[in-house]
XYZ file of N, CA and C in Angstrom:
684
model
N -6.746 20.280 -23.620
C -6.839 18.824 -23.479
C -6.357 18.409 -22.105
N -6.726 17.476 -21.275
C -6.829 16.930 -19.903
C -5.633 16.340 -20.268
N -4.345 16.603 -19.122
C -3.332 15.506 -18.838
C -3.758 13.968 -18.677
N -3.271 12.714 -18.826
C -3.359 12.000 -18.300
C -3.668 11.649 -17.196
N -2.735 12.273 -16.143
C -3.139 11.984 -14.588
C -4.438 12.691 -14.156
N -4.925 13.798 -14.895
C -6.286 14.128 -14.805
C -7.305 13.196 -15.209
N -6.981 12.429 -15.981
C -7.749 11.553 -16.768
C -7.845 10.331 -15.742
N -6.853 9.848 -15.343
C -6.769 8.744 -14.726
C -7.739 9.327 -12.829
N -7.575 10.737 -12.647
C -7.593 10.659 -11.631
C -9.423 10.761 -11.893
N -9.834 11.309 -12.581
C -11.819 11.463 -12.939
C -12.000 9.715 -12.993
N -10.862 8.937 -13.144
C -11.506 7.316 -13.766
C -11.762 6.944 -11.897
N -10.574 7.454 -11.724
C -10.527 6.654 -9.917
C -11.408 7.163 -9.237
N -12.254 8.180 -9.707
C -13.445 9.263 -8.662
C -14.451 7.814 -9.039
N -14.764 8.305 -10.303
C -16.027 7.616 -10.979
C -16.273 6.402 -10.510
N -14.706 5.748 -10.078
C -15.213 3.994 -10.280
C -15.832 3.876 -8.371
N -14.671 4.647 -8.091
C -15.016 5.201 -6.589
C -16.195 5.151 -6.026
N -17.023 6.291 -6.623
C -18.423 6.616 -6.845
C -19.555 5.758 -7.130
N -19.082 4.359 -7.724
C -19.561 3.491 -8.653
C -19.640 2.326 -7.365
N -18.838 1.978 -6.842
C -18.519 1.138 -5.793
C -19.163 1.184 -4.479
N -18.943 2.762 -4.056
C -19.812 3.085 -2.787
C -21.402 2.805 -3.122
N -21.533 3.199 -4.312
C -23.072 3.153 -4.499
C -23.618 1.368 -4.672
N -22.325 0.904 -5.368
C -23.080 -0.757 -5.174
C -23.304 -1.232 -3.772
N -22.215 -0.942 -2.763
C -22.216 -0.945 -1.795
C -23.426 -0.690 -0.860
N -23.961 0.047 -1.164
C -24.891 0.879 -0.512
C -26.131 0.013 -0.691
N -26.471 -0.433 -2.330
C -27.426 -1.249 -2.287
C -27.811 -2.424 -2.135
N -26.335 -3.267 -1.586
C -25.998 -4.726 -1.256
C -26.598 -4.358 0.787
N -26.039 -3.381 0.985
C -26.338 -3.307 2.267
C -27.649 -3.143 2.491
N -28.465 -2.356 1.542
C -29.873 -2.137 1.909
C -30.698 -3.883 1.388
N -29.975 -4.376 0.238
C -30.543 -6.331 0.160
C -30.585 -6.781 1.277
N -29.516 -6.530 2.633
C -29.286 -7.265 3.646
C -30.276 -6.619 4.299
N -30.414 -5.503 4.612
C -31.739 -5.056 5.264
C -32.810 -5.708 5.016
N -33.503 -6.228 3.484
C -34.731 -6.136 3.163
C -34.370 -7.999 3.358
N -33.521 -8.596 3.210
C -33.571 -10.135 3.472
C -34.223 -10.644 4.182
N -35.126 -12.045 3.972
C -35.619 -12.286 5.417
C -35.425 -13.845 5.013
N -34.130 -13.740 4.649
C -33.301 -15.306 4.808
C -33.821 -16.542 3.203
N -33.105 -17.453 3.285
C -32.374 -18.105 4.490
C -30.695 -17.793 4.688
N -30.603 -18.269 5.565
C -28.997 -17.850 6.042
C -28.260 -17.767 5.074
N -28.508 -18.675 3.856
C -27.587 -18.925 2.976
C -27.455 -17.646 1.920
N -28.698 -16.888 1.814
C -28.570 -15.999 1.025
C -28.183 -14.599 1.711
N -28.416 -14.697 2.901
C -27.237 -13.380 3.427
C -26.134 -13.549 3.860
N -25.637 -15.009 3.590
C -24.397 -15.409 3.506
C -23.707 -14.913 1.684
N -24.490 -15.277 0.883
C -24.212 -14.756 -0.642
C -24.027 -13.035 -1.065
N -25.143 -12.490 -0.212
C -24.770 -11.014 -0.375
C -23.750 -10.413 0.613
N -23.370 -10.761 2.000
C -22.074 -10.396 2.492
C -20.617 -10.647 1.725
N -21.298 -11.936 1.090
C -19.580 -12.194 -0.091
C -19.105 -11.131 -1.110
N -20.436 -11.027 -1.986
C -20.647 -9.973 -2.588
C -20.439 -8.249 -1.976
N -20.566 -8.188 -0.674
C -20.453 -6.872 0.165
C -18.947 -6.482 0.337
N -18.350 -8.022 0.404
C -16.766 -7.664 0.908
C -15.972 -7.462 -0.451
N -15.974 -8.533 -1.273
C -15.630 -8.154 -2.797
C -15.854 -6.462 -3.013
N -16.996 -6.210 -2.605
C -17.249 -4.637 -3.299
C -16.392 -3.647 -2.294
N -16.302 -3.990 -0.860
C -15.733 -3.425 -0.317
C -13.858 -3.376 -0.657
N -13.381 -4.529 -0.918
C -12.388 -4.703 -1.157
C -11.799 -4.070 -2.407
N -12.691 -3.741 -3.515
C -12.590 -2.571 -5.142
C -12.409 -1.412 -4.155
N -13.378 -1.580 -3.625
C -13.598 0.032 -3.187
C -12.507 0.511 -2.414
N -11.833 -0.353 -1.634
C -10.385 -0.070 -0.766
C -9.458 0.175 -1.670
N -9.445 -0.490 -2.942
C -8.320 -0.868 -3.839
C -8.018 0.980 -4.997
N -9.319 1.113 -4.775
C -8.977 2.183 -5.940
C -9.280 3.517 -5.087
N -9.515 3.504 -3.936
C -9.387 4.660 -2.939
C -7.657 4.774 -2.570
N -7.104 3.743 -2.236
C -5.664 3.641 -2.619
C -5.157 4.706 -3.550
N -5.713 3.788 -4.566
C -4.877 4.407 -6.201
C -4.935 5.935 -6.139
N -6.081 6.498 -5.711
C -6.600 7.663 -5.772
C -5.232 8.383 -4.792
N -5.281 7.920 -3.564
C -4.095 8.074 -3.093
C -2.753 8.783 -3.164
N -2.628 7.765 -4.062
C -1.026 7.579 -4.818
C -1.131 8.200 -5.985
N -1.790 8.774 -6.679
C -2.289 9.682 -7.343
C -2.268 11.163 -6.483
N -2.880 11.375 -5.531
C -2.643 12.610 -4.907
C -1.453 12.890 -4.336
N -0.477 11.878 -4.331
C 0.688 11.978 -3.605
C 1.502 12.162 -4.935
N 1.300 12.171 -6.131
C 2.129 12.472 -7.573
C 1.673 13.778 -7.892
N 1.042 14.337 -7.693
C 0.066 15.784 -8.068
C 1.446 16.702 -7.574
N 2.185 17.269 -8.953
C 3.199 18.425 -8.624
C 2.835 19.589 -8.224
N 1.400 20.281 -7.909
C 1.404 21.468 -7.148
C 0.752 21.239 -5.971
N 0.831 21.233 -5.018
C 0.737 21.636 -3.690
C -0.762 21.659 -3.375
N -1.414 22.650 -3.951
C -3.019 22.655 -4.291
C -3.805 21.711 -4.642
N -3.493 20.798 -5.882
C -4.026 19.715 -6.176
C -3.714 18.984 -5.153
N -2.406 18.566 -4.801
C -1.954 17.252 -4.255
C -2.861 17.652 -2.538
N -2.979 18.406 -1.773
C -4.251 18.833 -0.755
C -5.552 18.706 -1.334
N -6.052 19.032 -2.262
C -7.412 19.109 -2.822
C -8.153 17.101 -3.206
N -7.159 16.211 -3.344
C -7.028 15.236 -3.828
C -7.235 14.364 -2.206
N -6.208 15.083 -1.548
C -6.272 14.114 -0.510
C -7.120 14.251 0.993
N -7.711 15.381 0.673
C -9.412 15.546 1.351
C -10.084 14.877 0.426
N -10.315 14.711 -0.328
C -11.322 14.127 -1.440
C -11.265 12.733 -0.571
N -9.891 11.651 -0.608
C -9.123 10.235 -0.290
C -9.654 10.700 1.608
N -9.373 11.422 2.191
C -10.232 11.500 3.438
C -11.726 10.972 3.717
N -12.641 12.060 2.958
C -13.832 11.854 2.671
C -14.560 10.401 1.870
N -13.423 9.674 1.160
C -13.746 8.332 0.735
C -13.631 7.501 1.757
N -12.395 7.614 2.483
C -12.398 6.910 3.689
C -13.455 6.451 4.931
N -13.966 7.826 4.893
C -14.966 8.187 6.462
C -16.309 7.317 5.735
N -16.863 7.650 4.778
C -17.628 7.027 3.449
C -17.810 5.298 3.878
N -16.149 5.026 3.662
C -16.327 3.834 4.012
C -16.614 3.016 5.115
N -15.885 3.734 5.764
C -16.070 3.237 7.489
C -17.112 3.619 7.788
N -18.263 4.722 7.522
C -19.830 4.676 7.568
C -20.563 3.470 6.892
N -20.177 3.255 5.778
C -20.991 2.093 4.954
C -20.810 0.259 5.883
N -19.374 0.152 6.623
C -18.683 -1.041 7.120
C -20.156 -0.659 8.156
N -19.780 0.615 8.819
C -20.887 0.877 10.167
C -22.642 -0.258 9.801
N -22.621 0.657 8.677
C -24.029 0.610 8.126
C -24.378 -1.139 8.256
N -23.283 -1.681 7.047
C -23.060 -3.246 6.981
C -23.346 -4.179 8.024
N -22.774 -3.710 9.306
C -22.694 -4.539 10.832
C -24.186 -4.644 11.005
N -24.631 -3.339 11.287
C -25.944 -2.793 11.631
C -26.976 -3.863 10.945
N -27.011 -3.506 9.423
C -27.618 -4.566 8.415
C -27.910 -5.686 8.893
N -26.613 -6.608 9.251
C -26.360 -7.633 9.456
C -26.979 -8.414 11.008
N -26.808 -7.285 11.664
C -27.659 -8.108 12.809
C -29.249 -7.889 12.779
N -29.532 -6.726 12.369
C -31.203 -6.489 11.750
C -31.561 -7.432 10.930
N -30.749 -8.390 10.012
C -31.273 -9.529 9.121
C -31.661 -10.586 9.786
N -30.282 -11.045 10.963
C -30.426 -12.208 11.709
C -31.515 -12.108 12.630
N -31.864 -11.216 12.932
C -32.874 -11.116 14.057
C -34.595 -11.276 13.190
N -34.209 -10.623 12.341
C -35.652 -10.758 11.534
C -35.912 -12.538 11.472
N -34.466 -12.887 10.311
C -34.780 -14.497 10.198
C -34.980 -15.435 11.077
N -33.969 -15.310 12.337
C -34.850 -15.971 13.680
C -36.143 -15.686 14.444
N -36.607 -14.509 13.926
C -37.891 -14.197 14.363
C -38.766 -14.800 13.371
N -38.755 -14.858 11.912
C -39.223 -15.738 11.094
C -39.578 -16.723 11.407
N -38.155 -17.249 11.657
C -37.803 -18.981 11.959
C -39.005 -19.529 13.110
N -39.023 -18.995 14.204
C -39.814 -18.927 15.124
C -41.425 -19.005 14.394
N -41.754 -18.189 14.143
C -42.976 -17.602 13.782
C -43.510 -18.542 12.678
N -42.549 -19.427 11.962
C -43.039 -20.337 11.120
C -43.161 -22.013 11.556
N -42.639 -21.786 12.747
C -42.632 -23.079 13.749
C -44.168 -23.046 14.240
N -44.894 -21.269 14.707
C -45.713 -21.509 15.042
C -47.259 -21.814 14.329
N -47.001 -21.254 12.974
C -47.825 -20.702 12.284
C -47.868 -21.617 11.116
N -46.864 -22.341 11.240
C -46.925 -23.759 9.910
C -47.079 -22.662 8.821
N -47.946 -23.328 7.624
C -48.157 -22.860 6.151
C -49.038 -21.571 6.329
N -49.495 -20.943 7.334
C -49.939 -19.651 6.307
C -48.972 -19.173 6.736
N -48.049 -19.051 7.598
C -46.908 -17.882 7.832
C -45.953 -18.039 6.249
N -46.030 -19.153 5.508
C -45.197 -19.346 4.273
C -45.926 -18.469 3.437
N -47.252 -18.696 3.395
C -47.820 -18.133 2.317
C -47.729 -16.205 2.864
N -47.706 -15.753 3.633
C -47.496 -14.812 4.188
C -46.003 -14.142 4.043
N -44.967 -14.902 4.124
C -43.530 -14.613 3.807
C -43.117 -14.442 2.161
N -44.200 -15.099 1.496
C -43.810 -14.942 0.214
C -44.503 -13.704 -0.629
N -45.439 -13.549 0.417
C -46.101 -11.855 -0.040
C -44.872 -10.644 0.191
N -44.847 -10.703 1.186
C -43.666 -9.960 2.399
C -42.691 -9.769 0.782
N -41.869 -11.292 0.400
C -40.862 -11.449 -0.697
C -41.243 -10.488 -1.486
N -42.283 -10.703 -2.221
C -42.688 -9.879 -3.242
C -42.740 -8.394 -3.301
N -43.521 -7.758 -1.871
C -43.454 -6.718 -1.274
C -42.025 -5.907 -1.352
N -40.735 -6.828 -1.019
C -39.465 -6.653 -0.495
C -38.908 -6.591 -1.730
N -39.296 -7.717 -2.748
C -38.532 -7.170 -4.277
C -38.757 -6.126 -4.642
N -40.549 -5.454 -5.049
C -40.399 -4.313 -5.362
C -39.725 -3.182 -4.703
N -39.893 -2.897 -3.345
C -38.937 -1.964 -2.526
C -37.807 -1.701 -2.656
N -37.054 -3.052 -2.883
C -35.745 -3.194 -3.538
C -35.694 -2.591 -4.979
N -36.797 -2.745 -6.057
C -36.458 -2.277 -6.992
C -36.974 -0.410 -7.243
N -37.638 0.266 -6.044
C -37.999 1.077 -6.238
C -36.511 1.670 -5.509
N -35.699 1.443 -4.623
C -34.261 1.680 -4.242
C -33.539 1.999 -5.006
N -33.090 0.756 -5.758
C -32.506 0.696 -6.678
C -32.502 1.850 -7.643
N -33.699 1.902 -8.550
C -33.640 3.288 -9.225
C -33.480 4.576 -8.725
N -33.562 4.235 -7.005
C -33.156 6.066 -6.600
C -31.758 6.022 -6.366
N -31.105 4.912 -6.301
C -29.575 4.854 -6.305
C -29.093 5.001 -7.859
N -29.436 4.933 -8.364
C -28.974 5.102 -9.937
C -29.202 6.246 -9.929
N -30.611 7.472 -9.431
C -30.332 8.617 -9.973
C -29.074 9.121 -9.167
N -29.189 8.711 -7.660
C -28.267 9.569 -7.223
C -26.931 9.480 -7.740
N -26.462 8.388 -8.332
C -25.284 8.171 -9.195
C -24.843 9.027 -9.721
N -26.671 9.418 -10.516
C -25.813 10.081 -12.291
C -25.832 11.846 -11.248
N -26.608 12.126 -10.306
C -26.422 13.304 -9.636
C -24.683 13.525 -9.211
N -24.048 12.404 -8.590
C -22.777 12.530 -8.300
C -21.661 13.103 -9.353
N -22.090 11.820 -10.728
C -21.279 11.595 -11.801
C -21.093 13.391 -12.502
N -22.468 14.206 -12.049
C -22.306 15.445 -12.616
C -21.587 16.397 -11.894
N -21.734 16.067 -10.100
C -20.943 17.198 -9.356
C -19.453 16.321 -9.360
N -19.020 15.424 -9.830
C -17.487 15.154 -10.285
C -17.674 16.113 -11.275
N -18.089 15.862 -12.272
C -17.759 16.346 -13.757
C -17.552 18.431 -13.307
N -18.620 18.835 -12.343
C -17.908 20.179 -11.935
C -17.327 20.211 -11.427
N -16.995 19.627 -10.370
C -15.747 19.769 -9.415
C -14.025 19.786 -10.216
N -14.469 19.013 -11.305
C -13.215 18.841 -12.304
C -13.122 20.421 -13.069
N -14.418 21.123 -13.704
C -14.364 21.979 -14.236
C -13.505 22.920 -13.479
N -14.284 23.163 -11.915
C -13.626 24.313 -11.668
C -12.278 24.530 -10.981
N -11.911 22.814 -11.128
C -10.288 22.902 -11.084
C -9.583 23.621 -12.143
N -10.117 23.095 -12.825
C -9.112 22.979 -14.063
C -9.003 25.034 -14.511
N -10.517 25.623 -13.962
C -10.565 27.363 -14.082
C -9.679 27.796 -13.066
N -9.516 26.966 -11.638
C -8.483 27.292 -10.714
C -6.795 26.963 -11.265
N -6.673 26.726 -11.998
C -5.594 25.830 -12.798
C -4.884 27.043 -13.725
N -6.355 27.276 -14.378
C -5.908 28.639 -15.635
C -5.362 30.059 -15.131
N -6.628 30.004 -14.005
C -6.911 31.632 -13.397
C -4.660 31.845 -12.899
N -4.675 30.227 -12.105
C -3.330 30.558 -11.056
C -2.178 30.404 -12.478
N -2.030 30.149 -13.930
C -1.664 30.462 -14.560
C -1.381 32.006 -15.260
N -2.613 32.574 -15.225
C -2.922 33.711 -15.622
C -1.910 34.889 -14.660
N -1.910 34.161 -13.083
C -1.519 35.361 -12.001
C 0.213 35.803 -12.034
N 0.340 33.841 -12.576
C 1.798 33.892 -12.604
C 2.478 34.622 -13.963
N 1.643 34.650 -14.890
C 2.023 35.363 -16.002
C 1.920 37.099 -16.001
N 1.270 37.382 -15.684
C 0.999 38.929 -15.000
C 2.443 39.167 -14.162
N 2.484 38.311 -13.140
C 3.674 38.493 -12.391
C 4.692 38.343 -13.006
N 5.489 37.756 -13.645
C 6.073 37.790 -14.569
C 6.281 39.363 -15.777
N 5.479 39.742 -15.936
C 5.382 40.819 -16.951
C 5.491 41.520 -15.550
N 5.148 41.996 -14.515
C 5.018 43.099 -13.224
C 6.799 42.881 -13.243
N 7.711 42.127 -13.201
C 9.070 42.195 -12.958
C 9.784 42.697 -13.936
N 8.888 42.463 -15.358
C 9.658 42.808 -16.161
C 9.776 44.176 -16.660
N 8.643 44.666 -16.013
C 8.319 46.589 -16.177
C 9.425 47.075 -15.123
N 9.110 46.404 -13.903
C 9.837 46.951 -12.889
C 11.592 47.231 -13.289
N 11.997 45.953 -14.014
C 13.237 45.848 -14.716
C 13.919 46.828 -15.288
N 12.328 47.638 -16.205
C 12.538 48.450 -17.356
C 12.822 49.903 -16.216
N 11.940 49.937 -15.169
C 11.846 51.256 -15.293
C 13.061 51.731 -14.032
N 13.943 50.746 -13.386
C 14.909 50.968 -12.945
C 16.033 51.242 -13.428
N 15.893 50.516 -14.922
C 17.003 51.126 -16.114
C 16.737 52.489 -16.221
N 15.197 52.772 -16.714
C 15.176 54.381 -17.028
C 15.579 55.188 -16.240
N 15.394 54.958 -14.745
C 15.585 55.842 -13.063
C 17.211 55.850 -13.943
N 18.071 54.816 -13.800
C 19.728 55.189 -13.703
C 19.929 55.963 -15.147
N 19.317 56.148 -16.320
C 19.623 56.703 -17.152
C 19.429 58.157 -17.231
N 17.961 57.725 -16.354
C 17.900 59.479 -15.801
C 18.994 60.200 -14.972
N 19.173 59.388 -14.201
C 20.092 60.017 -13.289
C 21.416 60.292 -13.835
N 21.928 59.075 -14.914
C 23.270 59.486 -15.424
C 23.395 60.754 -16.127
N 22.020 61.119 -17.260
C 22.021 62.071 -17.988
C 21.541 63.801 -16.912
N 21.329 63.761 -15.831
C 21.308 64.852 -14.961
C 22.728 65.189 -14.334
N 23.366 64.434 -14.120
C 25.043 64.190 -13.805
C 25.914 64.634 -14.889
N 25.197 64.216 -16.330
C 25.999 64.815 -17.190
C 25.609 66.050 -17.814
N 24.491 66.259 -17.339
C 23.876 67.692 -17.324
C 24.908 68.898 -16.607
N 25.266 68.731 -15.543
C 25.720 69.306 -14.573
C 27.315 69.091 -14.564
N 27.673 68.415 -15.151
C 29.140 68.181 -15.632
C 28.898 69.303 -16.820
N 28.301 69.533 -18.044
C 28.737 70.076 -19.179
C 28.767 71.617 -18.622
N 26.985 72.122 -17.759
C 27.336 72.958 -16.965
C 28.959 73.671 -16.326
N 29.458 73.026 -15.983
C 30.627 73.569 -15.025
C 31.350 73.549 -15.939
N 31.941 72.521 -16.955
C 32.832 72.806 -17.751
C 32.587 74.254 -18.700
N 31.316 74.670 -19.379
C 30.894 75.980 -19.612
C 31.300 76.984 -18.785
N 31.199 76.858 -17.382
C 31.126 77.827 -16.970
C 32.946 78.243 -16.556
N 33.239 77.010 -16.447
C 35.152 77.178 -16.584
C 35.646 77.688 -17.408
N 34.978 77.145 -18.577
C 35.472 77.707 -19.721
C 35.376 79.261 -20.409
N 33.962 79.865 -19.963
C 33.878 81.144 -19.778
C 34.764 82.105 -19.097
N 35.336 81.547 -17.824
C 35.680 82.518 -17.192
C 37.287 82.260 -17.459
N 37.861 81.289 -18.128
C 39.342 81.517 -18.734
C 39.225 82.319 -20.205
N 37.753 82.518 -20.853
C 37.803 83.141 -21.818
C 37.726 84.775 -20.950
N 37.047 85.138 -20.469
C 37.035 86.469 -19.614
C 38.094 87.194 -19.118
N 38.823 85.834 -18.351
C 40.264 86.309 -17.800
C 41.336 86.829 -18.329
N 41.401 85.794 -20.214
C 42.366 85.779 -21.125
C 42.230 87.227 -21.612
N 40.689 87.468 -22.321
C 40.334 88.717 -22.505
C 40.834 89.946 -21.704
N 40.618 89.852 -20.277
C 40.975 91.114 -19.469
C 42.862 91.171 -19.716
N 43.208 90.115 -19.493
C 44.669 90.158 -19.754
C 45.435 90.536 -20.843
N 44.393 90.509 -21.930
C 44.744 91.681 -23.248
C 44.562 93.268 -22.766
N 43.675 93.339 -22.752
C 43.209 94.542 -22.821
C 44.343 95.049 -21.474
N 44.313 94.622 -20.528
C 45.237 95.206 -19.755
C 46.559 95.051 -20.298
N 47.085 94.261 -20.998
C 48.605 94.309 -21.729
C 48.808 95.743 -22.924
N 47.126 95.834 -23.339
C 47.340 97.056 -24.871
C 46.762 98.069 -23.909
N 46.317 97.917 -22.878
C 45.805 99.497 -22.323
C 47.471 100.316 -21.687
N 47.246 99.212 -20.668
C 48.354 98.919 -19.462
C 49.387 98.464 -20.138
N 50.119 99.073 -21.056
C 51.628 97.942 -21.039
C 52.303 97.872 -20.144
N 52.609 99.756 -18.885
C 53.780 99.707 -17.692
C 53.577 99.234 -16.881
N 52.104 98.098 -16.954
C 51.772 97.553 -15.359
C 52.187 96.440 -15.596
């Protein structure tokens, strides 16, 4: 079962993930806009709001990688909080870009409908139509790429969590490797004590032989030899 802070930390990817991608398609509205001011005034509001989630829980993510008690995660977390970053400051890039490509279109509009009176209207509202569907054929390729992301989170989590077990597994091995080692330095000194006492019983035998030998000769020379 997933810790909590694992849990919390897949919520802060996802919403993450979720944000850049709205992002992405508010910026491409501003691309396809061709005014009036007021409505790429409505989707920049909408751009900064999204930008501002998106700052908020790249944070969290953060402060989350800065709680991560091994070393591994808490690095692995905060390249991730890198890579959201750069993300963003590409998308702000993107945004600017957007933004003056809109204005220039709508004053070129603006112009062009000064010259052209009513068919340039009837002409702009084809364009509209043109520009909704485009927008909506976008749209659905941003949704797949979503659920494409939502799955390389969902592995990227897996093969933490096998990096998680495996570095469990190494430390437990190691653990049992100290505890043999333990064993078999006991056996080395037991060996060694019982070769020591090998060689102790040795000599005492052999002491003991030769006061039995000596005692012996000292008979026999007392009942052979009494005048010596």
């Amino acid at each position: 079962m997933a810790a909590p802070q694992d849990v919390h930390v897949r919520i802060c990817n996802q919403e993450i993930v979720k944000f850049d991608l709205e992002v992405k398609a508010l910026i491409q509205d501003i691309r396809d806009c061709s005014g009036p001011l007021s409505a790429l005034t409505e989707l920049n509001t909408k751009v900064k709001e999204k930008f501002q989630q998106l700052r908020h829980r790249i944070q969290d993510l953060e402060q989350l990688a800065k709680e991560q008690d091994k070393e591994s995660e808490k690095q692995l977390l905060l390249q991730e909080v890198e890579n959201h970053k750069k993300q963003m400051l590409s998308n702000q890039t993107s945004w600017r870009k957007a933004n003056l490509t809109c204005k220039i279109a709508i004053d070129n509009l603006e112009k062009a409908e000064l010259l052209q009176g009513g068919d340039l209207l009837r002409q702009r509202k084809t364009t509209k139509e043109s520009l909704a569907q485009t927008s909506s054929t976008i749209t659905e390729s941003l949704m797949g790429i979503s659920r494409m992301m939502a799955q390389q989170v969902q592995q990227s989590e897996e093969a933490m969590q096998s990096l998680v077990t495996s570095s469990r597994t190494i430390l437990d091995a190691n653990e049992e490797f100290k505890s043999m080692s333990g064993t078999i330095q006991l056996g080395r000194k037991l060996i060694t004590k019982y070769n020591r006492r090998e060689l102790t019983d040795k000599l005492l035998i052999f002491l003991a032989l030769a006061l039995f030998l000596a005692t012996v000769l000292y008979i026999v020379k007392k009942r052979l030899f009494p005048f010596l």
